[in-house]
Amino acid sequence: MASEEELFANIDALLEEEPQLPPPAERARLREAAGITQARLAVALKTSTQTVKNYENGRSEPKSPRLEAYQRLLKGWAAKYPAHGTPAAPAAPAPVPQPVAPETFTGPAAPEAKASAPVEDPAVPAAPERPAARPATSSRRPAAKKAVKPATDSRFPHGPLAVLDGDGSAYGVNGLVLDCPATTIPELVEWTLRESGLGAPKLNRYGKDSDPLIVLTATAAVKLGLPERLEGHEQRRSLRLPEDHPVVKQVAKAKWQLTQRGFGPWARIYRKAQGRDRQCVQLAILSWDALDERSWPGVAEMEPADIARVLGVYAQRVITPRGSTAVSGLELMTALRPPTKAVRDEETGNWVSGYNPGSLGTEPMDPAPPEATPEHPVVVNSGWTGGFLNEEAYQWVRSVDTLTDEECTLPFAVGLDLNTAFLAAAARLVVGLSAPDHFHAPKFNPKIPGSWLVDLSHIELDPRLPSPFTPDGSRPTGPAWYQTHTVAYAQELGYDVHPIEAYLRRETGAYLDPWHDRLKTAYVDTLADLGVTRDLDDRAFLAAMEQHKQVDPALAAVLAAIKATVKGGVGKLRERPQGKHYKEGERWPALERPTWRPDIRAAVISKARVNMHRKLLNMSRMTGLFPLAVLSDCVVYPSPGDSPLDFLPYAASGKPQPGGFRLGPTPGLAKLEGVQSMLWAVDLMEKGLNPARHIKGGDAVLDEGE
């Protein structure tokens, strides 16, 4: 009789010859084409949503009997929604179930649904002309290591972007080099759209393809008639070419248009779409500081082929850059949750553009007064004096009076940094999708996103920990506005909460879930490429993190950009007015975006701060240790050794204790931020300075998200 090992070997060989399932990306495409959510599929397969996500990103495979059921489902969908050729006729969308009003809602009726957006043709865009330019066999300045080559879209055979040098060489992804004959900006735009084969497919079936990006080196900019640098006295981000500049006139004469931000470091040049084809090219000028050093460390100084590699990996894993990393972070939200989708008009039978459930829609929405900023029209015009949400990241330093002799005699202060804490907070975060309604004396419901006026000043916690309710860690002094997560945490700690009033939203959803999933995968995959993988034990993880930036500077820059995309994207949700000419009470451009949502930003930051406090509290209970300081996602602890391994809690088995800080490469887990002497930390604390800001050996970057 054959052994089990032999049988398994034979079965494995058969599986390799004839795969049971389509590739992970195709599984996701088929599910999306059928309009089924991952959560709904998980229910059908009697498994978890995370497991379905793993099936679709290739991290795991189903086992029998779930394998056969999943295979049967995918085969059925494949017949209905073929990848190529004429797709099956779409069925009329099922009616969206109305959410049931939770217990708190006893006020006025919910606002009526928004009117449909302008009509759009739901048909698939036609493929552009095949590129005439020939790719060179290799770059004269080849990139170092290459990322995994993504599956190419036949409409965009040469990838999402290219870096144009002064000799006409356009460096693309995967070592590609195209010859670009353009000598003017209009010629460059025409070449990009007609011959380059650049662009990227949409990230959601209802979204739009990414416009091609051309990055100009300093010599390319000069060759095309642009100044090597922008000069001026205002802030650099507001700089742009004057209207009478020859290049701006060239663009207008060729019947191209610039967006309202004009011809600056990130310029969009477009014509109104003709039929199904978008006609838009994005330019980024390196010598005009298009790639900020904080978000893209060292990239602007790289060779063109290496710049193309960095931006190409980012485009593949996140999105084709569309401006600063903050702008790209915000654009990614919309790309993954498009505001509209094609729906059938019941009267005419025609396909029209309608609201896409789960999105923020097409129209901007005013916040509740306490969610706004003091200069916002809803505050100024109403004369609001009732106070504001103050949901910000921690900036707390422990009082030196609470330090014990035992703590002061410990030799080291060790800083821990939580990986992309805001991203971890965005996971499964339920936020409001409709306008706020005002309620008086409501019963608190932790499932309803909104802003609550409640008095938490009676809650007395250990003075060696920051208060979870305020950014500076001080105890509240009276009634104040809090986001739902903050109030829910007070309840979690065992205290009664009795809101005085609230602004709540009836329609809710996990708007940021796809944004979280894509950025988390990008972060984890990029760290893994740098040698920091999930299978490392804590000691090996710390060693890998110490060296990861030296493994591949290009990918280290991608990692920095991903982190900046998270923080900047959250910050853009409450972008403040810019420019010295702004007057209080006027609307500013950011308010015209549906993604100007300070309540969503508050929800992310509130949850991140609560998560931090929960870990601090659990650490004190498990180890008796109390922090010296917290700055956003960095916490400093006194330690008997110079490593987190010397004070983090571990079980007898050697496994990390759940609930406290844990080391690891995924969002929400911790890494070493820096080590200094305890004497150094106490000295800073006595001066009123925050050791967490300087533990790394310099100033920590705290992005308040403005």
XYZ file of C-alpha atoms in Angstrom:
706
model
C 0.000 0.000 0.000
C 1.217 3.511 -0.852
C 2.328 5.717 2.042
C 0.567 8.969 2.935
C 3.640 10.909 1.813
C 3.562 9.297 -1.646
C -0.163 9.955 -2.031
C 0.246 13.590 -1.025
C 3.124 13.996 -3.492
C 0.944 12.586 -6.286
C -1.955 14.856 -5.373
C 0.359 17.906 -5.224
C 1.653 17.060 -8.681
C -1.902 16.911 -10.033
C -2.746 20.227 -8.431
C 0.301 21.820 -10.034
C -0.722 20.489 -13.431
C -4.327 21.630 -13.173
C -4.972 24.467 -10.740
C -8.217 24.173 -8.811
C -8.922 27.902 -8.619
C -8.274 30.991 -10.745
C -5.536 33.398 -9.564
C -6.335 35.512 -6.475
C -6.806 38.739 -8.474
C -9.338 36.986 -10.740
C -11.252 35.714 -7.707
C -11.620 39.288 -6.480
C -12.599 40.518 -9.963
C -15.326 37.909 -10.291
C -16.743 38.674 -6.856
C -16.791 42.413 -7.553
C -18.337 41.820 -10.973
C -21.141 39.924 -9.233
C -21.604 42.820 -6.790
C -21.003 40.603 -3.756
C -19.116 41.911 -0.721
C -16.379 39.925 0.977
C -18.523 39.798 4.111
C -21.491 38.302 2.236
C -19.275 35.715 0.548
C -17.804 34.815 3.943
C -21.308 34.084 5.268
C -22.036 31.858 2.250
C -18.793 29.937 2.717
C -19.270 29.821 6.510
C -15.927 31.469 7.184
C -14.601 34.894 8.202
C -14.285 38.036 6.080
C -10.531 38.034 6.745
C -10.284 34.506 5.328
C -12.030 35.632 2.129
C -9.577 38.538 1.942
C -6.752 36.025 2.267
C -8.195 33.963 -0.600
C -8.220 37.096 -2.761
C -4.724 38.316 -1.953
C -3.110 34.878 -2.208
C -2.199 34.505 1.466
C -4.201 31.306 1.918
C -6.229 28.730 -0.036
C -9.512 27.034 0.896
C -9.548 23.388 1.889
C -12.171 20.744 1.147
C -15.187 20.913 1.275
C -15.027 24.720 1.117
C -12.639 24.440 -1.849
C -15.223 22.680 -4.031
C -17.972 25.124 -3.066
C -15.753 28.128 -3.810
C -14.635 26.603 -7.113
C -18.243 26.023 -8.176
C -19.145 29.621 -7.334
C -16.177 31.058 -9.253
C -16.972 28.904 -12.289
C -20.527 30.197 -12.288
C -19.377 33.784 -12.049
C -16.743 33.257 -14.746
C -19.481 32.153 -17.154
C -21.510 35.251 -16.350
C -18.673 37.767 -16.181
C -15.916 36.754 -18.619
C -12.652 38.674 -18.367
C -12.526 39.341 -22.114
C -15.122 39.728 -24.818
C -18.650 41.067 -24.418
C -19.753 41.023 -20.788
C -23.091 39.603 -19.862
C -25.929 42.133 -19.737
C -26.083 43.676 -16.263
C -29.136 42.950 -14.230
C -31.104 45.708 -12.580
C -29.530 46.463 -9.214
C -31.257 45.104 -6.165
C -32.865 47.728 -3.938
C -30.542 48.900 -1.162
C -31.998 47.935 2.227
C -32.718 50.911 4.465
C -30.709 50.885 7.698
C -32.719 50.319 10.835
C -32.597 53.337 13.143
C -30.780 52.435 16.369
C -32.311 53.100 19.753
C -30.928 56.614 20.096
C -32.721 57.952 17.040
C -36.008 59.411 18.237
C -35.723 62.802 16.571
C -36.713 64.119 13.139
C -37.004 61.879 10.116
C -33.862 61.049 8.203
C -33.065 63.420 5.323
C -34.182 62.344 1.873
C -31.724 60.641 -0.451
C -29.560 62.895 -2.583
C -30.465 63.535 -6.192
C -28.640 61.513 -8.805
C -25.366 62.805 -10.162
C -25.009 63.839 -13.849
C -25.479 61.048 -16.345
C -22.412 59.076 -17.348
C -22.007 56.311 -19.875
C -21.317 53.126 -17.919
C -19.638 51.420 -20.857
C -16.037 50.274 -20.653
C -13.574 52.870 -22.066
C -12.219 52.085 -25.507
C -8.578 51.070 -25.743
C -6.199 53.821 -26.941
C -4.044 53.514 -30.019
C -1.087 51.168 -29.680
C 2.122 53.001 -28.801
C 4.378 53.820 -31.693
C 7.470 54.278 -29.557
C 9.666 51.221 -29.119
C 10.871 50.295 -25.673
C 14.621 49.955 -25.399
C 15.960 46.567 -24.362
C 17.579 48.016 -21.265
C 18.065 51.336 -19.518
C 21.362 53.158 -19.758
C 20.859 53.741 -16.050
C 19.168 50.528 -14.980
C 17.331 50.357 -11.681
C 18.751 48.212 -8.918
C 16.326 45.514 -7.844
C 12.936 45.146 -9.472
C 9.662 44.685 -7.674
C 7.409 41.828 -8.678
C 6.113 42.641 -12.139
C 2.365 43.334 -12.004
C -0.070 41.939 -14.540
C -0.178 44.427 -17.419
C -3.382 45.903 -18.805
C -3.512 45.671 -22.609
C -4.555 49.320 -22.773
C -1.548 50.413 -20.724
C 1.266 48.080 -21.805
C 4.029 50.341 -20.496
C 2.788 50.863 -16.943
C 1.442 53.854 -15.044
C 4.192 56.444 -15.460
C 7.522 57.505 -16.890
C 10.381 59.778 -15.845
C 11.467 61.990 -18.744
C 15.116 63.054 -18.953
C 16.568 65.884 -21.006
C 17.797 63.594 -23.825
C 14.268 62.393 -24.597
C 14.570 59.083 -22.722
C 11.392 58.277 -20.814
C 12.125 55.727 -18.074
C 9.214 53.482 -17.165
C 8.712 50.603 -14.762
C 10.636 47.328 -14.951
C 13.633 48.862 -16.755
C 11.600 50.088 -19.745
C 12.908 53.085 -21.738
C 10.797 54.893 -24.354
C 11.971 57.500 -26.838
C 9.977 60.709 -26.431
C 10.433 63.195 -29.330
C 8.436 66.018 -27.694
C 10.042 69.465 -27.473
C 7.032 71.348 -26.055
C 4.516 70.610 -23.300
C 1.576 70.226 -25.751
C 3.664 67.762 -27.823
C 4.486 65.848 -24.628
C 0.795 65.614 -23.716
C -0.119 64.370 -27.212
C 2.686 61.793 -27.193
C 1.701 60.565 -23.734
C -1.932 60.019 -24.684
C -1.436 58.678 -28.212
C 1.855 56.807 -28.258
C 3.310 56.138 -24.812
C 1.013 53.302 -23.687
C 1.040 54.744 -20.167
C -1.784 54.672 -17.641
C -3.303 52.384 -15.033
C -6.649 50.579 -14.756
C -9.272 51.678 -12.252
C -9.136 50.298 -8.717
C -12.891 49.791 -8.482
C -15.335 48.616 -11.128
C -17.251 51.910 -10.835
C -14.144 54.096 -10.805
C -11.968 55.733 -13.442
C -8.631 54.698 -14.889
C -5.595 56.547 -13.519
C -4.262 59.205 -15.838
C -0.680 58.729 -17.051
C 2.009 60.506 -15.036
C 5.106 62.075 -16.607
C 7.824 63.111 -14.164
C 10.212 65.738 -15.527
C 13.857 65.981 -14.504
C 15.388 69.454 -14.323
C 16.983 69.086 -17.781
C 13.713 67.837 -19.288
C 11.828 70.779 -17.778
C 14.279 73.285 -19.271
C 14.180 71.543 -22.661
C 10.374 71.886 -22.679
C 10.562 75.632 -21.953
C 9.985 75.555 -18.204
C 12.185 77.329 -15.655
C 14.494 75.005 -13.748
C 13.098 76.294 -10.461
C 10.007 78.197 -9.388
C 10.861 81.383 -7.572
C 8.630 83.543 -5.406
C 8.011 84.886 -1.937
C 4.877 82.939 -1.038
C 4.810 79.407 0.310
C 6.262 76.987 -2.207
C 3.121 74.869 -2.390
C 1.203 77.870 -3.773
C 3.777 78.623 -6.479
C 2.831 78.263 -10.124
C 3.714 79.725 -13.493
C 2.106 83.117 -14.199
C -0.762 83.180 -16.693
C 1.378 85.025 -19.253
C 4.227 82.482 -19.221
C 4.978 81.173 -22.757
C 4.328 77.543 -21.753
C 0.916 78.390 -20.243
C 0.081 80.235 -23.481
C 1.256 77.226 -25.538
C -1.055 74.950 -23.575
C -4.042 77.255 -24.106
C -3.281 77.754 -27.819
C -3.259 73.966 -28.307
C -6.739 73.926 -26.730
C -5.617 72.134 -23.576
C -6.674 73.267 -20.108
C -5.058 73.451 -16.688
C -6.899 72.758 -13.457
C -7.543 75.607 -11.015
C -4.240 75.049 -9.254
C -2.497 76.093 -12.485
C 0.945 75.034 -13.689
C 2.773 74.158 -10.503
C 4.926 71.268 -9.255
C 1.984 68.915 -9.963
C 0.148 70.044 -13.090
C -2.898 68.392 -14.668
C -3.399 69.122 -18.363
C -6.667 67.982 -19.902
C -9.420 68.374 -22.442
C -13.028 67.519 -21.767
C -13.634 63.839 -22.365
C -14.782 62.925 -25.859
C -17.163 60.018 -25.606
C -15.604 57.365 -23.410
C -11.983 58.539 -23.571
C -10.465 60.632 -20.809
C -7.858 63.065 -22.075
C -5.708 64.015 -19.140
C -1.993 63.885 -18.311
C -0.378 64.642 -14.984
C 3.060 66.218 -14.799
C 5.400 66.293 -11.795
C 8.445 68.574 -11.982
C 11.257 67.273 -9.786
C 13.233 70.515 -9.566
C 10.091 72.300 -8.355
C 10.020 70.045 -5.278
C 7.179 67.841 -6.523
C 8.565 64.985 -4.407
C 8.774 66.274 -0.851
C 11.880 65.009 0.946
C 9.919 64.037 4.073
C 7.534 61.809 2.129
C 9.966 60.625 -0.564
C 13.376 60.602 1.189
C 16.229 60.789 -1.301
C 14.059 60.091 -4.353
C 14.467 63.449 -6.100
C 18.249 62.908 -6.153
C 18.062 59.415 -7.679
C 18.731 58.556 -11.317
C 15.631 58.672 -13.559
C 15.361 54.870 -13.861
C 15.417 54.507 -10.065
C 12.835 57.273 -9.616
C 10.618 55.397 -12.072
C 11.072 52.236 -10.023
C 10.131 53.924 -6.726
C 7.078 55.668 -8.147
C 6.123 52.566 -10.142
C 6.079 50.319 -7.064
C 4.028 52.953 -5.211
C 1.621 53.209 -8.164
C 1.266 49.427 -8.312
C 0.684 48.997 -4.581
C -1.108 52.239 -3.702
C -2.132 54.560 -6.554
C -0.465 56.524 -9.351
C 0.756 59.652 -7.495
C -1.578 62.607 -8.055
C 0.185 65.267 -6.024
C 1.617 65.143 -2.530
C 1.283 61.879 -0.617
C -1.550 63.553 1.318
C -3.417 64.277 -1.928
C -2.757 60.720 -3.116
C -4.071 59.347 0.188
C -7.319 61.256 -0.259
C -7.615 60.360 -3.954
C -7.158 56.695 -3.037
C -10.260 56.860 -0.831
C -12.347 58.078 -3.764
C -10.738 55.662 -6.239
C -11.681 52.719 -4.006
C -15.144 54.091 -3.131
C -16.307 55.940 -6.286
C -19.216 58.316 -5.601
C -21.396 57.059 -8.458
C -22.251 53.889 -10.327
C -24.399 53.013 -13.309
C -28.014 52.272 -12.371
C -30.996 51.498 -14.568
C -33.682 54.159 -14.786
C -36.921 52.263 -14.117
C -38.985 54.598 -16.348
C -36.781 54.757 -19.441
C -34.730 51.583 -19.052
C -31.581 53.649 -19.711
C -28.435 53.398 -17.651
C -27.828 56.575 -15.666
C -25.375 57.694 -13.021
C -26.593 57.128 -9.475
C -25.290 57.143 -5.917
C -22.858 54.337 -5.109
C -23.852 52.957 -1.673
C -21.054 53.148 0.880
C -19.414 56.164 -0.776
C -19.475 59.834 0.243
C -21.461 60.815 -2.853
C -20.764 63.715 -5.201
C -21.813 66.694 -3.087
C -19.916 68.255 -0.166
C -21.565 68.025 3.237
C -21.356 70.593 6.005
C -20.289 69.237 9.392
C -22.076 69.792 12.679
C -20.837 73.017 14.323
C -18.744 71.238 17.006
C -17.048 69.150 14.284
C -16.065 72.206 12.228
C -13.115 74.551 12.622
C -13.624 78.016 14.193
C -13.328 79.765 10.801
C -15.890 77.510 9.063
C -19.070 79.210 7.741
C -21.369 76.920 9.808
C -19.665 78.310 12.920
C -19.234 81.943 11.903
C -22.674 82.328 10.316
C -24.523 80.638 13.169
C -22.625 82.350 15.976
C -21.844 78.941 17.472
C -20.197 79.177 20.905
C -20.801 75.628 22.142
C -17.233 74.373 21.819
C -15.502 71.965 19.445
C -14.299 68.396 19.197
C -10.686 68.138 20.288
C -9.888 64.662 19.006
C -6.156 64.887 18.362
C -3.171 62.589 18.806
C -1.447 62.409 22.184
C 1.179 64.974 23.208
C 1.663 64.045 26.851
C 4.563 64.097 29.284
C 4.240 62.499 32.689
C 4.773 64.691 35.717
C 8.241 64.102 37.208
C 6.606 64.185 40.655
C 5.044 60.781 39.921
C 8.394 59.099 39.153
C 9.545 56.592 41.764
C 13.138 56.105 42.908
C 13.037 52.655 41.349
C 12.076 54.108 37.959
C 14.736 56.827 38.139
C 17.469 54.284 38.795
C 16.647 52.287 35.661
C 19.401 52.922 33.111
C 17.453 53.308 29.868
C 14.495 55.069 28.281
C 13.219 53.023 25.327
C 10.846 54.397 22.704
C 8.264 52.201 20.958
C 6.538 53.343 17.790
C 3.248 51.854 16.615
C 3.280 51.042 12.896
C 0.851 53.279 10.998
C -1.408 53.742 14.025
C -3.973 55.767 12.064
C -4.185 52.995 9.479
C -4.764 50.390 12.194
C -7.532 52.608 13.597
C -9.208 52.805 10.158
C -9.826 49.040 10.084
C -13.539 48.210 10.390
C -14.187 51.810 11.445
C -17.875 52.699 11.065
C -18.333 56.345 10.058
C -21.282 58.511 9.083
C -22.335 58.713 5.438
C -25.263 61.131 5.812
C -25.613 64.629 7.240
C -25.651 65.039 11.031
C -28.912 65.295 12.988
C -29.116 67.128 16.315
C -30.410 65.349 19.443
C -30.974 66.539 23.017
C -30.327 64.246 25.987
C -29.877 61.140 23.818
C -29.076 57.731 25.244
C -25.481 56.863 24.346
C -25.106 54.198 21.688
C -21.518 53.118 20.899
C -22.588 51.892 17.453
C -23.611 55.329 16.178
C -20.826 57.558 14.792
C -21.081 61.180 15.777
C -20.205 63.846 18.324
C -21.485 63.764 21.895
C -21.507 66.535 24.512
C -20.819 64.724 27.762
C -19.168 65.412 31.120
C -16.306 62.981 31.771
C -14.598 65.099 34.430
C -15.767 62.744 37.224
C -13.585 59.933 35.900
C -10.421 59.656 37.972
C -7.607 57.540 36.564
C -4.023 56.839 37.604
C -2.004 60.098 37.287
C 0.915 58.056 35.924
C -1.136 57.521 32.766
C -2.514 60.164 30.402
C -6.258 60.708 30.398
C -7.755 58.880 27.417
C -10.130 61.792 26.824
C -7.764 64.656 25.995
C -4.770 64.986 23.646
C -2.553 66.506 26.358
C -3.549 63.745 28.789
C -5.038 66.129 31.345
C -8.263 65.288 33.163
C -11.382 66.929 31.638
C -12.697 69.872 33.652
C -16.336 69.789 32.546
C -18.665 68.930 29.648
C -16.921 68.664 26.297
C -17.518 67.260 22.813
C -16.178 63.784 22.109
C -16.298 61.395 19.180
C -18.170 58.118 19.717
C -15.029 56.009 20.324
C -13.876 58.241 23.184
C -17.232 58.060 24.971
C -17.468 54.305 24.338
C -14.072 53.864 26.004
C -15.315 55.656 29.127
C -18.139 53.084 29.185
C -15.622 50.277 28.610
C -13.732 51.457 31.701
C -16.928 50.993 33.720
C -18.236 54.550 33.985
C -21.755 55.841 33.323
C -22.084 58.371 30.525
C -25.072 60.668 30.110
C -24.787 62.826 26.979
C -26.286 66.300 27.155
C -26.707 66.574 23.382
C -25.288 64.988 20.246
C -24.890 65.323 16.490
C -25.337 61.853 15.012
C -25.570 60.275 11.569
C -28.277 57.830 10.545
C -26.568 56.293 7.508
C -23.281 54.627 8.349
C -20.681 52.365 6.810
C -17.075 51.215 6.952
C -16.053 53.772 4.321
C -12.303 53.402 4.911
C -12.167 49.591 4.810
C -10.875 49.199 1.214
C -8.453 52.093 1.832
C -7.164 50.352 4.939
C -6.869 46.992 3.193
C -4.910 48.329 0.221
C -2.513 50.427 2.302
C -1.995 47.665 4.863
C -1.087 45.208 2.091
C 1.233 47.796 0.519
C 2.943 48.454 3.867
C 3.360 44.794 4.832
C 4.513 43.721 1.343
C 7.070 46.529 1.110
C 8.454 45.738 4.565
C 8.683 42.078 3.532
C 10.666 43.068 0.425
C 13.070 44.808 2.820
C 13.538 41.600 4.802
C 11.038 42.311 7.577
C 8.570 39.447 7.321
C 5.746 38.230 9.552
C 7.447 34.946 10.394
C 10.362 36.555 12.284
C 10.536 36.161 16.033
C 10.824 39.367 18.075
C 14.621 39.344 18.276
C 14.996 38.731 14.537
C 12.340 41.391 13.851
C 14.293 44.028 15.784
C 17.492 43.075 13.946
C 15.749 43.242 10.545
C 14.221 46.643 11.346
C 17.634 47.987 12.269
C 18.943 47.192 8.776
C 15.872 47.454 6.526
C 16.570 50.943 5.140
C 20.007 49.850 3.947
C 18.669 46.731 2.162
C 17.161 48.769 -0.688
C 16.968 52.590 -0.400
C 14.423 52.732 -3.233
C 11.964 50.448 -1.476
C 12.702 52.185 1.841
C 11.530 55.387 0.127
C 8.344 53.608 -1.010
C 7.726 52.567 2.605
C 8.151 56.163 3.790
C 5.710 57.338 1.107
C 3.122 54.744 2.153
C 3.329 55.938 5.772
C 3.038 59.570 4.649
C 0.022 58.635 2.513
C -1.779 57.330 5.604
C -1.139 60.345 7.821
C -1.557 62.892 5.046
C -4.761 61.310 3.765
C -6.331 61.425 7.235
C -5.143 65.019 7.638
C -6.709 66.088 4.331
C -10.119 65.129 5.695
C -9.961 68.421 7.616
C -7.786 70.633 5.434
C -7.662 74.180 6.810
C -7.740 77.341 4.677
C -4.404 78.369 3.168
C -3.056 81.730 2.071
C -2.828 85.090 3.789
C -5.841 86.514 1.935
C -8.363 84.159 3.536
C -11.063 85.783 5.687
C -12.864 83.987 8.501
C -16.321 82.760 7.498
C -15.505 82.399 3.788
C -15.627 78.991 2.158
C -12.243 77.690 1.040
C -11.605 75.284 -1.862
C -11.264 72.134 0.253
C -14.861 72.540 1.484
C -16.146 71.761 -2.019
C -14.868 68.177 -1.751
C -17.174 65.406 -0.510
C -14.027 64.135 1.239
C -13.806 67.225 3.479
C -15.038 65.262 6.483
C -13.602 66.372 9.839
C -15.910 63.889 11.600
C -14.195 60.951 9.845
C -10.779 62.346 10.748
C -11.928 62.692 14.375
C -13.146 59.086 14.366
C -9.767 57.778 13.162
C -7.744 59.815 15.663
C -10.112 59.096 18.551
C -9.896 55.364 17.915
C -6.089 55.531 17.576
C -5.738 57.419 20.867
C -8.123 55.041 22.670
C -6.170 52.071 21.272
C -2.967 53.613 22.640
C -4.472 54.178 26.092
C -5.872 50.638 26.230
C -2.364 49.275 25.640
C -0.853 51.646 28.225
C -3.417 50.543 30.805
C -2.920 46.851 30.047
C 0.858 47.279 30.279
C 0.534 48.861 33.723
C -1.644 45.974 34.901
C 0.589 43.249 33.436
C 4.013 44.665 34.224
C 3.573 47.516 36.713
C 5.333 49.773 34.200
C 4.140 53.293 33.409
C 5.187 55.423 30.416
C 7.295 58.556 30.614
C 5.751 60.260 27.591
C 3.578 59.729 24.522
C 3.706 61.594 21.224
C 1.060 60.470 18.724
C 2.036 56.839 18.057
C 5.340 56.842 20.001
C 5.587 55.906 23.699
C 8.675 55.982 25.938
C 9.146 53.526 28.822
C 11.828 53.272 31.511
C 13.701 50.015 31.014
C 16.382 47.898 32.702
C 17.919 47.188 29.275
C 18.357 48.899 25.928
C 15.807 46.734 24.116
C 11.998 46.399 24.171
C 12.606 42.724 24.952
C 13.731 43.841 28.424
C 10.320 45.159 29.506
C 7.582 43.892 27.157
C 5.363 41.193 28.726
C 5.868 37.606 27.556
C 4.152 34.399 28.687
C 6.142 31.472 30.068
C 5.945 29.923 26.592
C 7.827 32.910 25.188
C 4.807 34.271 23.312
C 3.859 37.970 23.706
C 1.047 38.614 26.165
C -2.101 39.870 24.393
C -3.383 43.329 25.237
C -0.072 45.114 25.681
C 2.454 46.372 23.141
C 3.673 43.676 20.755
C 6.500 43.799 18.263
C 5.794 43.065 14.612
C 5.564 44.390 11.043
C 1.802 44.916 10.702
C -0.195 48.108 11.403
C -0.845 48.594 15.110
C 2.115 46.470 16.230
C 5.254 48.142 17.582
C 8.848 48.647 16.531
C 11.811 50.242 18.289
C 11.831 54.017 17.869
C 15.003 54.813 19.802
C 16.993 54.378 23.024
C 18.463 57.031 25.329
C 19.559 57.120 28.959
C 16.948 57.504 31.681
C 18.907 60.517 32.945
C 18.475 62.143 29.532
C 14.704 61.505 29.589
C 14.197 62.870 33.110
C 16.199 65.971 32.229
C 13.873 66.668 29.275
C 10.785 66.015 31.412
C 11.967 68.511 34.031
C 12.286 71.105 31.266
C 8.741 70.403 30.115
C 9.943 68.777 26.900
C 8.650 65.507 25.459
C 11.202 62.654 25.376
C 9.119 60.862 22.727
C 9.810 63.721 20.323
C 13.576 63.317 20.631
C 14.081 59.614 21.494
C 15.175 58.829 17.952
C 17.973 61.365 18.173
C 16.105 64.236 16.531
C 12.628 65.693 16.299
C 9.844 63.203 15.671
C 7.522 64.261 12.875
C 4.032 64.764 14.300
C 1.528 65.191 11.499
C -1.511 66.752 13.113
C -3.417 66.234 9.901
C -4.124 69.775 8.788
